[in-house]
Structure formats: C-alpha cells, structure tokens
Amino acid sequence: MDTELVTDGATDDVTGSTDGTDTRFTDTIRITRQGKLRVWVKKALDFFQAYPDKPLVLYSSPSNVTTSTIPRMVSVVEIIKREYLKGLDVSAGNLSGLHQYNRLLFERREEIPVEDGDNRVNALLLALDGHSHVKQIFAPHMKITLSVKAIPDMHEKRETYQTPAMRRISKTAKARMRRLVKNQSEN
C-alpha cells in the first residue's frame, strides 16, 4: 500500500496508511489559504529526496475567484523548483530541474432559487424561460504535477508543459571542480 500524506494547510496533521508504514510522504499536496509555504516546500523537497522517480501533484480546491488559492500554489511551485535546483549535487553532473505540468480546471456551480410549494415552481419556470437566466458560477482550481523525469503520457492530455530549468555553474566553480578532480586523480 502506498504511503500517503494529507496536509490540511493549517496544521501539520498527517494521515496515511494504517499498516504501520512510513506516512510522511505522498503523491499529492493540497494547497489551502491557511497553510504555511515553508511546510509545503519542505514536504515537497523531502518527497523528491525519498522518491525521485515519482511525480508530485499539488492541487487547489475549487473556490470562488476571490478566494482562489491558485496564485498561492504557483508561488509554492516556483519556490520548490528554485530550492530543488539549489540542492542539486554539482559534482554528480545532474543540473536539470523539475518538469512541470499544469492543468487549469473549473467546477460549474449553478444557483437555483430555493422556495416552497407553488413559489418554487414559479421561480424555476421564471429562471428557465429565458427572461431571467440561471446564474452560473465557475469555480476555478488547478493541478500542477512536478517530476524529476518527463512523463510522456501527460503531453497527450490537455495540460501545459514547462521545461525544467538548468542550473548554471560559474567559471570559478568549474575551475574548482577541475582542480579537485585533478588532485584526486594524482593521489
């Protein structure tokens, strides 16, 4: 059974498998308005250290546009990508960041007047006859998938793709690495 972490945003409550396995890591993190950015970033970086082959999905819940957590989630993802690049081992030669797949979704919500008896029937008929349209509300939410390796199946779906950032090494760091390799080969 896969281990699962559910962070409710406000606290660090963890729920997971009941078979006694490690419940600190998951495939998903939900971003809320109450949570701490540093907690989500730490959990994501720990996840990529423990499971480099598994993708991580960050998602927001459907809500009104004014209370949307999409901007907050984008900030968290950008911080995760930046910190992941900083933590890469330069000597290993791996300088590629995280692949990012974005999917913008919406949930359609309709408000229908709720009244009793004949008034309800008349209100529904009035809303549906074309004079007064039913108010439709779209609640946006987003899912962002981060992975160390490209996921070929994700390109076929209706998702946008962002290539991983590459870590650049300064000339002095390259020279330092060459000297280190040369000194190690002489010994």
PDB file of C-alpha atoms in Angstrom:
ATOM      1  CA  MET A   1       0.000   0.000   0.000  1.00  0.00           C
ATOM      2  CA  ASP A   2       1.396   3.399  -0.963  1.00  0.00           C
ATOM      3  CA  THR A   3       2.003   5.797   1.839  1.00  0.00           C
ATOM      4  CA  GLU A   4       0.018   8.965   1.756  1.00  0.00           C
ATOM      5  CA  LEU A   5       0.318  12.369   3.352  1.00  0.00           C
ATOM      6  CA  VAL A   6      -2.562  14.750   3.638  1.00  0.00           C
ATOM      7  CA  THR A   7      -1.691  18.228   4.790  1.00  0.00           C
ATOM      8  CA  ASP A   8      -4.776  20.229   5.612  1.00  0.00           C
ATOM      9  CA  GLY A   9      -2.936  23.517   5.235  1.00  0.00           C
ATOM     10  CA  ALA A  10      -3.458  24.947   8.702  1.00  0.00           C
ATOM     11  CA  THR A  11      -1.580  22.300  10.633  1.00  0.00           C
ATOM     12  CA  ASP A  12       0.922  19.569  10.051  1.00  0.00           C
ATOM     13  CA  ASP A  13      -1.609  16.794  10.619  1.00  0.00           C
ATOM     14  CA  VAL A  14      -0.620  13.642   8.817  1.00  0.00           C
ATOM     15  CA  THR A  15      -2.899  10.797   7.927  1.00  0.00           C
ATOM     16  CA  GLY A  16      -1.864   7.772   5.980  1.00  0.00           C
ATOM     17  CA  SER A  17      -1.788   4.038   5.863  1.00  0.00           C
ATOM     18  CA  THR A  18      -2.783   2.108   8.947  1.00  0.00           C
ATOM     19  CA  ASP A  19      -0.369  -0.769   8.381  1.00  0.00           C
ATOM     20  CA  GLY A  20       2.468   0.921  10.264  1.00  0.00           C
ATOM     21  CA  THR A  21       4.422   2.087   7.222  1.00  0.00           C
ATOM     22  CA  ASP A  22       6.058   5.491   6.895  1.00  0.00           C
ATOM     23  CA  THR A  23       3.331   8.103   6.390  1.00  0.00           C
ATOM     24  CA  ARG A  24       5.469  11.191   5.820  1.00  0.00           C
ATOM     25  CA  PHE A  25       5.467  11.057   2.011  1.00  0.00           C
ATOM     26  CA  THR A  26       2.763  11.173  -0.617  1.00  0.00           C
ATOM     27  CA  ASP A  27       1.943  11.820  -4.209  1.00  0.00           C
ATOM     28  CA  THR A  28      -0.300  14.828  -3.502  1.00  0.00           C
ATOM     29  CA  ILE A  29      -0.262  18.049  -1.504  1.00  0.00           C
ATOM     30  CA  ARG A  30      -3.341  20.266  -1.239  1.00  0.00           C
ATOM     31  CA  ILE A  31      -2.665  23.999  -1.081  1.00  0.00           C
ATOM     32  CA  THR A  32      -5.029  25.985   1.140  1.00  0.00           C
ATOM     33  CA  ARG A  33      -5.330  29.587   2.275  1.00  0.00           C
ATOM     34  CA  GLN A  34      -4.335  28.822   5.874  1.00  0.00           C
ATOM     35  CA  GLY A  35      -1.188  26.754   5.342  1.00  0.00           C
ATOM     36  CA  LYS A  36       2.460  27.710   5.642  1.00  0.00           C
ATOM     37  CA  LEU A  37       4.502  27.906   2.456  1.00  0.00           C
ATOM     38  CA  ARG A  38       7.668  26.643   4.134  1.00  0.00           C
ATOM     39  CA  VAL A  39       5.874  23.470   5.289  1.00  0.00           C
ATOM     40  CA  TRP A  40       4.699  22.641   1.761  1.00  0.00           C
ATOM     41  CA  VAL A  41       8.137  23.394   0.276  1.00  0.00           C
ATOM     42  CA  LYS A  42       9.900  21.233   2.880  1.00  0.00           C
ATOM     43  CA  LYS A  43       7.490  18.343   2.349  1.00  0.00           C
ATOM     44  CA  ALA A  44       7.931  18.544  -1.429  1.00  0.00           C
ATOM     45  CA  LEU A  45      11.739  18.620  -1.229  1.00  0.00           C
ATOM     46  CA  ASP A  46      11.720  15.709   1.243  1.00  0.00           C
ATOM     47  CA  PHE A  47       9.422  13.824  -1.122  1.00  0.00           C
ATOM     48  CA  PHE A  48      11.810  14.290  -4.073  1.00  0.00           C
ATOM     49  CA  GLN A  49      14.744  13.114  -1.968  1.00  0.00           C
ATOM     50  CA  ALA A  50      12.891   9.985  -0.867  1.00  0.00           C
ATOM     51  CA  TYR A  51      11.128   9.199  -4.152  1.00  0.00           C
ATOM     52  CA  PRO A  52      12.991  10.767  -7.097  1.00  0.00           C
ATOM     53  CA  ASP A  53      11.129   8.631  -9.654  1.00  0.00           C
ATOM     54  CA  LYS A  54       7.593   9.510  -8.507  1.00  0.00           C
ATOM     55  CA  PRO A  55       5.727  12.644  -9.620  1.00  0.00           C
ATOM     56  CA  LEU A  56       4.268  15.014  -7.049  1.00  0.00           C
ATOM     57  CA  VAL A  57       0.850  16.623  -7.583  1.00  0.00           C
ATOM     58  CA  LEU A  58      -0.021  19.932  -5.948  1.00  0.00           C
ATOM     59  CA  TYR A  59      -3.641  20.993  -6.207  1.00  0.00           C
ATOM     60  CA  SER A  60      -6.062  23.623  -5.013  1.00  0.00           C
ATOM     61  CA  SER A  61      -9.703  23.102  -4.143  1.00  0.00           C
ATOM     62  CA  PRO A  62     -12.474  24.687  -6.225  1.00  0.00           C
ATOM     63  CA  SER A  63     -13.472  28.026  -4.743  1.00  0.00           C
ATOM     64  CA  ASN A  64     -14.717  31.456  -5.725  1.00  0.00           C
ATOM     65  CA  VAL A  65     -12.355  33.571  -7.773  1.00  0.00           C
ATOM     66  CA  THR A  66     -11.861  35.998  -4.887  1.00  0.00           C
ATOM     67  CA  THR A  67     -10.766  33.230  -2.510  1.00  0.00           C
ATOM     68  CA  SER A  68      -8.793  31.182  -5.020  1.00  0.00           C
ATOM     69  CA  THR A  69      -5.560  29.563  -3.889  1.00  0.00           C
ATOM     70  CA  ILE A  70      -4.145  29.298  -7.410  1.00  0.00           C
ATOM     71  CA  PRO A  71      -1.724  32.269  -7.025  1.00  0.00           C
ATOM     72  CA  ARG A  72      -0.501  30.830  -3.741  1.00  0.00           C
ATOM     73  CA  MET A  73       0.032  27.426  -5.327  1.00  0.00           C
ATOM     74  CA  VAL A  74       2.012  28.932  -8.216  1.00  0.00           C
ATOM     75  CA  SER A  75       4.259  30.678  -5.681  1.00  0.00           C
ATOM     76  CA  VAL A  76       4.820  27.418  -3.813  1.00  0.00           C
ATOM     77  CA  VAL A  77       5.689  25.588  -7.046  1.00  0.00           C
ATOM     78  CA  GLU A  78       8.194  28.257  -8.107  1.00  0.00           C
ATOM     79  CA  ILE A  79       9.881  28.136  -4.681  1.00  0.00           C
ATOM     80  CA  ILE A  80      10.032  24.324  -4.849  1.00  0.00           C
ATOM     81  CA  LYS A  81      11.635  24.443  -8.296  1.00  0.00           C
ATOM     82  CA  ARG A  82      14.195  27.060  -7.194  1.00  0.00           C
ATOM     83  CA  GLU A  83      15.123  25.217  -3.986  1.00  0.00           C
ATOM     84  CA  TYR A  84      15.350  21.895  -5.833  1.00  0.00           C
ATOM     85  CA  LEU A  85      17.872  23.436  -8.238  1.00  0.00           C
ATOM     86  CA  LYS A  86      19.915  24.825  -5.337  1.00  0.00           C
ATOM     87  CA  GLY A  87      20.066  21.391  -3.730  1.00  0.00           C
ATOM     88  CA  LEU A  88      21.372  19.542  -6.792  1.00  0.00           C
ATOM     89  CA  ASP A  89      24.783  17.915  -6.497  1.00  0.00           C
ATOM     90  CA  VAL A  90      27.052  19.755  -8.916  1.00  0.00           C
ATOM     91  CA  SER A  91      29.772  17.105  -8.790  1.00  0.00           C
ATOM     92  CA  ALA A  92      27.321  14.428  -9.954  1.00  0.00           C
ATOM     93  CA  GLY A  93      26.674  16.387 -13.136  1.00  0.00           C
ATOM     94  CA  ASN A  94      22.908  16.463 -12.686  1.00  0.00           C
ATOM     95  CA  LEU A  95      21.957  20.088 -13.297  1.00  0.00           C
ATOM     96  CA  SER A  96      18.396  19.683 -14.593  1.00  0.00           C
ATOM     97  CA  GLY A  97      15.415  20.910 -12.566  1.00  0.00           C
ATOM     98  CA  LEU A  98      11.842  19.667 -12.322  1.00  0.00           C
ATOM     99  CA  HIS A  99       9.404  19.070 -15.180  1.00  0.00           C
ATOM    100  CA  GLN A 100       6.113  20.909 -14.612  1.00  0.00           C
ATOM    101  CA  TYR A 101       2.676  20.002 -15.992  1.00  0.00           C
ATOM    102  CA  ASN A 102      -0.167  22.481 -15.377  1.00  0.00           C
ATOM    103  CA  ARG A 103      -3.851  21.763 -15.661  1.00  0.00           C
ATOM    104  CA  LEU A 104      -6.419  24.505 -15.106  1.00  0.00           C
ATOM    105  CA  LEU A 105      -9.843  23.136 -14.224  1.00  0.00           C
ATOM    106  CA  PHE A 106     -13.172  24.562 -13.202  1.00  0.00           C
ATOM    107  CA  GLU A 107     -16.262  23.360 -11.459  1.00  0.00           C
ATOM    108  CA  ARG A 108     -19.610  24.624 -12.649  1.00  0.00           C
ATOM    109  CA  ARG A 109     -21.948  25.740  -9.896  1.00  0.00           C
ATOM    110  CA  GLU A 110     -25.490  26.906 -10.524  1.00  0.00           C
ATOM    111  CA  GLU A 111     -27.659  28.843  -8.151  1.00  0.00           C
ATOM    112  CA  ILE A 112     -31.329  27.900  -8.418  1.00  0.00           C
ATOM    113  CA  PRO A 113     -33.790  29.708  -6.191  1.00  0.00           C
ATOM    114  CA  VAL A 114     -34.977  27.525  -3.341  1.00  0.00           C
ATOM    115  CA  GLU A 115     -38.542  28.232  -2.274  1.00  0.00           C
ATOM    116  CA  ASP A 116     -41.504  26.176  -1.102  1.00  0.00           C
ATOM    117  CA  GLY A 117     -44.584  24.963  -2.986  1.00  0.00           C
ATOM    118  CA  ASP A 118     -46.004  26.954  -5.893  1.00  0.00           C
ATOM    119  CA  ASN A 119     -43.458  29.726  -5.418  1.00  0.00           C
ATOM    120  CA  ARG A 120     -40.645  27.242  -6.129  1.00  0.00           C
ATOM    121  CA  VAL A 121     -42.245  26.076  -9.373  1.00  0.00           C
ATOM    122  CA  ASN A 122     -42.839  29.677 -10.498  1.00  0.00           C
ATOM    123  CA  ALA A 123     -39.266  30.667  -9.610  1.00  0.00           C
ATOM    124  CA  LEU A 124     -37.848  27.739 -11.577  1.00  0.00           C
ATOM    125  CA  LEU A 125     -40.048  28.484 -14.590  1.00  0.00           C
ATOM    126  CA  LEU A 126     -39.037  32.149 -14.477  1.00  0.00           C
ATOM    127  CA  ALA A 127     -35.348  31.212 -14.280  1.00  0.00           C
ATOM    128  CA  LEU A 128     -35.589  28.794 -17.216  1.00  0.00           C
ATOM    129  CA  ASP A 129     -37.904  30.687 -19.604  1.00  0.00           C
ATOM    130  CA  GLY A 130     -35.158  32.963 -20.920  1.00  0.00           C
ATOM    131  CA  HIS A 131     -36.212  36.258 -19.347  1.00  0.00           C
ATOM    132  CA  SER A 132     -34.088  35.705 -16.280  1.00  0.00           C
ATOM    133  CA  HIS A 133     -31.169  33.350 -16.896  1.00  0.00           C
ATOM    134  CA  VAL A 134     -29.911  30.937 -14.297  1.00  0.00           C
ATOM    135  CA  LYS A 135     -26.832  32.385 -12.655  1.00  0.00           C
ATOM    136  CA  GLN A 136     -23.830  30.206 -13.381  1.00  0.00           C
ATOM    137  CA  ILE A 137     -20.688  30.352 -11.330  1.00  0.00           C
ATOM    138  CA  PHE A 138     -17.440  28.747 -12.368  1.00  0.00           C
ATOM    139  CA  ALA A 139     -15.128  27.845  -9.508  1.00  0.00           C
ATOM    140  CA  PRO A 140     -11.552  27.529 -10.807  1.00  0.00           C
ATOM    141  CA  HIS A 141      -8.939  25.183  -9.418  1.00  0.00           C
ATOM    142  CA  MET A 142      -5.605  23.922 -10.629  1.00  0.00           C
ATOM    143  CA  LYS A 143      -3.401  20.841 -10.535  1.00  0.00           C
ATOM    144  CA  ILE A 144       0.349  21.067 -11.013  1.00  0.00           C
ATOM    145  CA  THR A 145       2.437  17.932 -11.426  1.00  0.00           C
ATOM    146  CA  LEU A 146       6.168  18.121 -10.732  1.00  0.00           C
ATOM    147  CA  SER A 147       8.546  15.325 -11.657  1.00  0.00           C
ATOM    148  CA  VAL A 148      12.263  14.745 -11.998  1.00  0.00           C
ATOM    149  CA  LYS A 149      11.780  12.895 -15.293  1.00  0.00           C
ATOM    150  CA  ALA A 150       9.480  13.760 -18.187  1.00  0.00           C
ATOM    151  CA  ILE A 151       6.127  11.962 -18.180  1.00  0.00           C
ATOM    152  CA  PRO A 152       5.196  11.085 -21.791  1.00  0.00           C
ATOM    153  CA  ASP A 153       1.511  10.371 -21.041  1.00  0.00           C
ATOM    154  CA  MET A 154       0.983  13.898 -19.721  1.00  0.00           C
ATOM    155  CA  HIS A 155       1.743  15.511 -23.091  1.00  0.00           C
ATOM    156  CA  GLU A 156      -1.317  13.924 -24.683  1.00  0.00           C
ATOM    157  CA  LYS A 157      -3.755  15.364 -22.152  1.00  0.00           C
ATOM    158  CA  ARG A 158      -4.926  18.965 -22.030  1.00  0.00           C
ATOM    159  CA  GLU A 159      -2.036  20.126 -19.908  1.00  0.00           C
ATOM    160  CA  THR A 160       0.617  22.728 -20.462  1.00  0.00           C
ATOM    161  CA  TYR A 161       4.246  21.771 -20.038  1.00  0.00           C
ATOM    162  CA  GLN A 162       7.167  23.771 -18.687  1.00  0.00           C
ATOM    163  CA  THR A 163      10.662  22.514 -19.368  1.00  0.00           C
ATOM    164  CA  PRO A 164      12.994  22.149 -16.403  1.00  0.00           C
ATOM    165  CA  ALA A 165      15.387  24.951 -15.587  1.00  0.00           C
ATOM    166  CA  MET A 166      19.065  24.189 -15.892  1.00  0.00           C
ATOM    167  CA  ARG A 167      21.493  25.091 -13.153  1.00  0.00           C
ATOM    168  CA  ARG A 168      24.405  27.155 -14.397  1.00  0.00           C
ATOM    169  CA  ILE A 169      27.840  26.834 -12.900  1.00  0.00           C
ATOM    170  CA  SER A 170      30.181  29.796 -12.717  1.00  0.00           C
ATOM    171  CA  LYS A 171      33.640  29.666 -14.284  1.00  0.00           C
ATOM    172  CA  THR A 172      35.313  29.653 -10.885  1.00  0.00           C
ATOM    173  CA  ALA A 173      33.186  26.724  -9.723  1.00  0.00           C
ATOM    174  CA  LYS A 174      34.101  24.800 -12.893  1.00  0.00           C
ATOM    175  CA  ALA A 175      37.801  25.542 -12.334  1.00  0.00           C
ATOM    176  CA  ARG A 176      37.492  24.461  -8.693  1.00  0.00           C
ATOM    177  CA  MET A 177      35.905  21.175  -9.780  1.00  0.00           C
ATOM    178  CA  ARG A 178      38.653  20.563 -12.363  1.00  0.00           C
ATOM    179  CA  ARG A 179      41.351  21.150  -9.721  1.00  0.00           C
ATOM    180  CA  LEU A 180      39.563  18.815  -7.314  1.00  0.00           C
ATOM    181  CA  VAL A 181      39.331  16.058  -9.928  1.00  0.00           C
ATOM    182  CA  LYS A 182      42.984  16.577 -10.881  1.00  0.00           C
ATOM    183  CA  ASN A 183      44.109  16.394  -7.244  1.00  0.00           C
ATOM    184  CA  GLN A 184      42.070  13.238  -6.662  1.00  0.00           C
ATOM    185  CA  SER A 185      43.499  11.558  -9.771  1.00  0.00           C
ATOM    186  CA  GLU A 186      47.071  12.312  -8.669  1.00  0.00           C
ATOM    187  CA  ASN A 187      46.542  10.626  -5.295  1.00  0.00           C
TER     188      ASN A 187
END
